[in-house]
Amino acid sequence: MNQTETLVKTIVKGIQEKKGRQIVIADLSGIDGTICRNFVICQGGSPAQVEAITESVGDMARMELHEKPARVVGLENAQWVAMDYGDVLVHVFLPDVRQYYDLEHLWADAPLTRVPDLD
């Protein structure tokens, strides 16, 4: 498994740790001109949960892989938080904001992997 795949799996684990839902991994590696190799998209049910998911992803990546995001934006209102790990961008949304921006369909030519929710 390469470093990017390991990072994606660790990010998913961090999301699931805080009960993030509807996780989608978009593989952008085959699309010319993209800013990264993968998007990991998920949602939390409240701004507090969006913050908790963001913190969990950061902690998990740091503890397991010694990776820190280059930048985290959106924590001020916690409706859409983006975490930049270089090859991987993590998007944590509130459900209505996720539906509005609809990133999965914006990158419709990318293969999508849907991760089942943990109950």
PDB file of C-alpha atoms in Angstrom:
ATOM      1  CA  MET A   1       0.000   0.000   0.000  1.00  0.00           C
ATOM      2  CA  ASN A   2       1.431   3.396  -0.936  1.00  0.00           C
ATOM      3  CA  GLN A   3       1.669   6.433   1.335  1.00  0.00           C
ATOM      4  CA  THR A   4      -1.421   8.170  -0.121  1.00  0.00           C
ATOM      5  CA  GLU A   5      -3.589   5.051   0.288  1.00  0.00           C
ATOM      6  CA  THR A   6      -2.387   4.686   3.881  1.00  0.00           C
ATOM      7  CA  LEU A   7      -3.223   8.334   4.563  1.00  0.00           C
ATOM      8  CA  VAL A   8      -6.725   7.920   3.084  1.00  0.00           C
ATOM      9  CA  LYS A   9      -7.390   4.836   5.239  1.00  0.00           C
ATOM     10  CA  THR A  10      -6.175   6.685   8.341  1.00  0.00           C
ATOM     11  CA  ILE A  11      -8.380   9.690   7.528  1.00  0.00           C
ATOM     12  CA  VAL A  12     -11.416   7.404   7.119  1.00  0.00           C
ATOM     13  CA  LYS A  13     -10.616   5.831  10.481  1.00  0.00           C
ATOM     14  CA  GLY A  14     -10.500   9.295  12.081  1.00  0.00           C
ATOM     15  CA  ILE A  15     -13.863  10.191  10.538  1.00  0.00           C
ATOM     16  CA  GLN A  16     -15.448   6.945  11.718  1.00  0.00           C
ATOM     17  CA  GLU A  17     -14.039   7.466  15.223  1.00  0.00           C
ATOM     18  CA  LYS A  18     -16.425  10.439  15.603  1.00  0.00           C
ATOM     19  CA  LYS A  19     -19.331   8.827  13.727  1.00  0.00           C
ATOM     20  CA  GLY A  20     -18.898  10.840  10.522  1.00  0.00           C
ATOM     21  CA  ARG A  21     -21.389   9.683   7.917  1.00  0.00           C
ATOM     22  CA  GLN A  22     -21.685   9.144   4.172  1.00  0.00           C
ATOM     23  CA  ILE A  23     -17.945   8.953   3.545  1.00  0.00           C
ATOM     24  CA  VAL A  24     -16.994   9.166  -0.129  1.00  0.00           C
ATOM     25  CA  ILE A  25     -13.468   8.854  -1.517  1.00  0.00           C
ATOM     26  CA  ALA A  26     -13.005  10.458  -4.944  1.00  0.00           C
ATOM     27  CA  ASP A  27      -9.940   9.204  -6.839  1.00  0.00           C
ATOM     28  CA  LEU A  28      -8.737  12.201  -8.854  1.00  0.00           C
ATOM     29  CA  SER A  29      -5.410  10.650  -9.853  1.00  0.00           C
ATOM     30  CA  GLY A  30      -6.536   9.927 -13.412  1.00  0.00           C
ATOM     31  CA  ILE A  31      -7.803  13.452 -14.086  1.00  0.00           C
ATOM     32  CA  ASP A  32      -5.387  15.979 -15.559  1.00  0.00           C
ATOM     33  CA  GLY A  33      -4.904  19.285 -13.783  1.00  0.00           C
ATOM     34  CA  THR A  34      -6.286  18.316 -10.373  1.00  0.00           C
ATOM     35  CA  ILE A  35      -4.863  19.821  -7.217  1.00  0.00           C
ATOM     36  CA  CYS A  36      -4.584  16.490  -5.377  1.00  0.00           C
ATOM     37  CA  ARG A  37      -4.937  12.728  -5.814  1.00  0.00           C
ATOM     38  CA  ASN A  38      -7.952  12.155  -3.554  1.00  0.00           C
ATOM     39  CA  PHE A  39     -10.887  13.927  -1.964  1.00  0.00           C
ATOM     40  CA  VAL A  40     -12.309  12.383   1.187  1.00  0.00           C
ATOM     41  CA  ILE A  41     -15.808  13.796   1.757  1.00  0.00           C
ATOM     42  CA  CYS A  42     -18.034  13.207   4.765  1.00  0.00           C
ATOM     43  CA  GLN A  43     -20.592  14.900   6.966  1.00  0.00           C
ATOM     44  CA  GLY A  44     -21.391  15.508  10.594  1.00  0.00           C
ATOM     45  CA  GLY A  45     -24.801  16.295  12.029  1.00  0.00           C
ATOM     46  CA  SER A  46     -23.875  19.541  13.802  1.00  0.00           C
ATOM     47  CA  PRO A  47     -21.080  22.138  13.855  1.00  0.00           C
ATOM     48  CA  ALA A  48     -19.776  20.498  17.054  1.00  0.00           C
ATOM     49  CA  GLN A  49     -19.574  17.119  15.313  1.00  0.00           C
ATOM     50  CA  VAL A  50     -17.872  18.680  12.260  1.00  0.00           C
ATOM     51  CA  GLU A  51     -15.242  20.105  14.639  1.00  0.00           C
ATOM     52  CA  ALA A  52     -14.872  16.766  16.441  1.00  0.00           C
ATOM     53  CA  ILE A  53     -14.406  14.891  13.144  1.00  0.00           C
ATOM     54  CA  THR A  54     -11.807  17.437  12.023  1.00  0.00           C
ATOM     55  CA  GLU A  55      -9.911  17.081  15.302  1.00  0.00           C
ATOM     56  CA  SER A  56     -10.093  13.276  15.149  1.00  0.00           C
ATOM     57  CA  VAL A  57      -8.727  13.172  11.582  1.00  0.00           C
ATOM     58  CA  GLY A  58      -5.875  15.491  12.563  1.00  0.00           C
ATOM     59  CA  ASP A  59      -5.044  13.482  15.681  1.00  0.00           C
ATOM     60  CA  MET A  60      -5.195  10.124  13.897  1.00  0.00           C
ATOM     61  CA  ALA A  61      -2.974  11.241  10.997  1.00  0.00           C
ATOM     62  CA  ARG A  62      -0.474  12.821  13.378  1.00  0.00           C
ATOM     63  CA  MET A  63      -0.302   9.871  15.802  1.00  0.00           C
ATOM     64  CA  GLU A  64      -0.267   7.046  13.251  1.00  0.00           C
ATOM     65  CA  LEU A  65       1.584   8.610  10.302  1.00  0.00           C
ATOM     66  CA  HIS A  66       3.282  11.727  11.703  1.00  0.00           C
ATOM     67  CA  GLU A  67       1.324  13.755   9.113  1.00  0.00           C
ATOM     68  CA  LYS A  68      -0.041  17.227   9.729  1.00  0.00           C
ATOM     69  CA  PRO A  69      -2.312  19.159   7.370  1.00  0.00           C
ATOM     70  CA  ALA A  70      -0.661  22.047   5.541  1.00  0.00           C
ATOM     71  CA  ARG A  71      -3.811  24.033   6.162  1.00  0.00           C
ATOM     72  CA  VAL A  72      -7.234  23.727   7.781  1.00  0.00           C
ATOM     73  CA  VAL A  73      -9.966  26.202   6.839  1.00  0.00           C
ATOM     74  CA  GLY A  74     -13.593  26.588   7.857  1.00  0.00           C
ATOM     75  CA  LEU A  75     -13.434  25.906  11.595  1.00  0.00           C
ATOM     76  CA  GLU A  76     -14.814  29.386  12.363  1.00  0.00           C
ATOM     77  CA  ASN A  77     -18.360  28.333  11.517  1.00  0.00           C
ATOM     78  CA  ALA A  78     -17.791  24.555  11.103  1.00  0.00           C
ATOM     79  CA  GLN A  79     -20.242  24.184   8.209  1.00  0.00           C
ATOM     80  CA  TRP A  80     -17.563  23.076   5.722  1.00  0.00           C
ATOM     81  CA  VAL A  81     -14.066  22.348   6.951  1.00  0.00           C
ATOM     82  CA  ALA A  82     -11.304  21.568   4.456  1.00  0.00           C
ATOM     83  CA  MET A  83      -8.042  19.911   5.513  1.00  0.00           C
ATOM     84  CA  ASP A  84      -5.113  19.942   3.069  1.00  0.00           C
ATOM     85  CA  TYR A  85      -2.766  16.969   3.288  1.00  0.00           C
ATOM     86  CA  GLY A  86      -1.126  17.655  -0.092  1.00  0.00           C
ATOM     87  CA  ASP A  87      -2.171  14.563  -2.053  1.00  0.00           C
ATOM     88  CA  VAL A  88      -5.418  14.293  -0.070  1.00  0.00           C
ATOM     89  CA  LEU A  89      -8.029  16.965   0.664  1.00  0.00           C
ATOM     90  CA  VAL A  90     -10.552  16.202   3.392  1.00  0.00           C
ATOM     91  CA  HIS A  91     -13.960  17.898   3.305  1.00  0.00           C
ATOM     92  CA  VAL A  92     -16.183  17.705   6.403  1.00  0.00           C
ATOM     93  CA  PHE A  93     -19.646  19.180   5.803  1.00  0.00           C
ATOM     94  CA  LEU A  94     -22.949  19.803   7.467  1.00  0.00           C
ATOM     95  CA  PRO A  95     -25.557  17.880   5.405  1.00  0.00           C
ATOM     96  CA  ASP A  96     -27.270  20.904   3.798  1.00  0.00           C
ATOM     97  CA  VAL A  97     -23.951  22.531   2.865  1.00  0.00           C
ATOM     98  CA  ARG A  98     -22.718  19.259   1.386  1.00  0.00           C
ATOM     99  CA  GLN A  99     -25.867  18.934  -0.684  1.00  0.00           C
ATOM    100  CA  TYR A 100     -25.546  22.534  -1.912  1.00  0.00           C
ATOM    101  CA  TYR A 101     -21.917  22.202  -3.108  1.00  0.00           C
ATOM    102  CA  ASP A 102     -22.353  18.595  -4.304  1.00  0.00           C
ATOM    103  CA  LEU A 103     -18.631  17.855  -4.726  1.00  0.00           C
ATOM    104  CA  GLU A 104     -19.271  14.239  -5.672  1.00  0.00           C
ATOM    105  CA  HIS A 105     -21.066  15.332  -8.848  1.00  0.00           C
ATOM    106  CA  LEU A 106     -18.646  18.190  -9.532  1.00  0.00           C
ATOM    107  CA  TRP A 107     -15.972  15.499  -9.906  1.00  0.00           C
ATOM    108  CA  ALA A 108     -18.339  12.985 -11.547  1.00  0.00           C
ATOM    109  CA  ASP A 109     -15.602  11.661 -13.857  1.00  0.00           C
ATOM    110  CA  ALA A 110     -13.586  10.496 -10.822  1.00  0.00           C
ATOM    111  CA  PRO A 111     -14.107   6.959  -9.535  1.00  0.00           C
ATOM    112  CA  LEU A 112     -16.011   7.174  -6.236  1.00  0.00           C
ATOM    113  CA  THR A 113     -15.736   4.769  -3.312  1.00  0.00           C
ATOM    114  CA  ARG A 114     -18.556   4.939  -0.789  1.00  0.00           C
ATOM    115  CA  VAL A 115     -17.622   3.768   2.698  1.00  0.00           C
ATOM    116  CA  PRO A 116     -20.529   2.194   4.621  1.00  0.00           C
ATOM    117  CA  ASP A 117     -21.592   4.064   7.757  1.00  0.00           C
ATOM    118  CA  LEU A 118     -20.739   2.444  11.070  1.00  0.00           C
ATOM    119  CA  ASP A 119     -23.776   2.064  13.307  1.00  0.00           C
TER     120      ASP A 119
END
